[in-house]
PDB file of C-alpha atoms in Angstrom:
ATOM      1  CA  MET A   1      96.849 103.434  94.298  1.00 56.00           C
ATOM      2  CA  ILE A   2      93.472 102.351  96.399  1.00 56.00           C
ATOM      3  CA  ASP A   3      91.041 100.877  94.512  1.00 59.00           C
ATOM      4  CA  LEU A   4      87.583 102.646  96.851  1.00 53.00           C
ATOM      5  CA  GLN A   5      85.155 100.151  94.418  1.00 57.00           C
ATOM      6  CA  GLN A   6      87.186  97.385  95.441  1.00 58.00           C
ATOM      7  CA  SER A   7      87.605  98.319  99.690  1.00 54.00           C
ATOM      8  CA  GLY A   8      83.663  98.391  99.317  1.00 55.00           C
ATOM      9  CA  GLN A   9      84.198 101.842 100.900  1.00 60.00           C
ATOM     10  CA  GLY A  10      82.879 103.721  98.088  1.00 63.00           C
ATOM     11  CA  LEU A  11      82.649 107.316  98.788  1.00 66.00           C
ATOM     12  CA  ASP A  12      83.728 107.302 102.431  1.00 72.00           C
ATOM     13  CA  GLY A  13      87.106 106.586 101.424  1.00 71.00           C
ATOM     14  CA  TYR A  14      87.858 109.528  99.484  1.00 81.00           C
ATOM     15  CA  PRO A  15      88.697 111.439 102.522  1.00 83.00           C
ATOM     16  CA  LEU A  16      91.799 109.500 102.918  1.00 83.00           C
ATOM     17  CA  LEU A  17      92.279 108.995  99.157  1.00 83.00           C
ATOM     18  CA  VAL A  18      92.535 112.749  99.188  1.00 88.00           C
ATOM     19  CA  ALA A  19      95.364 112.459 102.546  1.00 89.00           C
ATOM     20  CA  GLN A  20      97.225 109.993 100.875  1.00 90.00           C
ATOM     21  CA  LEU A  21      97.446 111.936  97.760  1.00 90.00           C
ATOM     22  CA  GLN A  22      98.457 115.573  99.444  1.00 93.00           C
ATOM     23  CA  ALA A  23     100.646 113.025 101.372  1.00 92.00           C
ATOM     24  CA  LEU A  24     102.656 111.501  98.301  1.00 92.00           C
ATOM     25  CA  LEU A  25     102.484 115.180  96.795  1.00 92.00           C
ATOM     26  CA  ALA A  26     103.990 116.536  99.799  1.00 93.00           C
ATOM     27  CA  GLY A  27     106.673 113.633  99.640  1.00 91.00           C
ATOM     28  CA  GLU A  28     107.641 114.601  96.046  1.00 91.00           C
ATOM     29  CA  ARG A  29     108.336 118.171  96.434  1.00 89.00           C
ATOM     30  CA  ASP A  30     110.588 117.450  99.381  1.00 89.00           C
ATOM     31  CA  PHE A  31     112.658 115.024  97.077  1.00 86.00           C
ATOM     32  CA  ILE A  32     112.626 117.589  94.404  1.00 85.00           C
ATOM     33  CA  ALA A  33     113.654 120.503  97.047  1.00 88.00           C
ATOM     34  CA  ASN A  34     116.649 117.797  98.609  1.00 89.00           C
ATOM     35  CA  ALA A  35     117.693 117.450  94.933  1.00 86.00           C
ATOM     36  CA  ALA A  36     118.051 120.173  93.887  1.00 75.00           C
TER      37      ALA A  36
END
């Protein structure tokens, strides 16, 4: 996971973090659907 403090972006990086999280969850959902 990305550490926003370490990247120096602060809250400006939050939308990117949310987008990455949504992409990760979508990937997990697809993986589960394919495994079922």
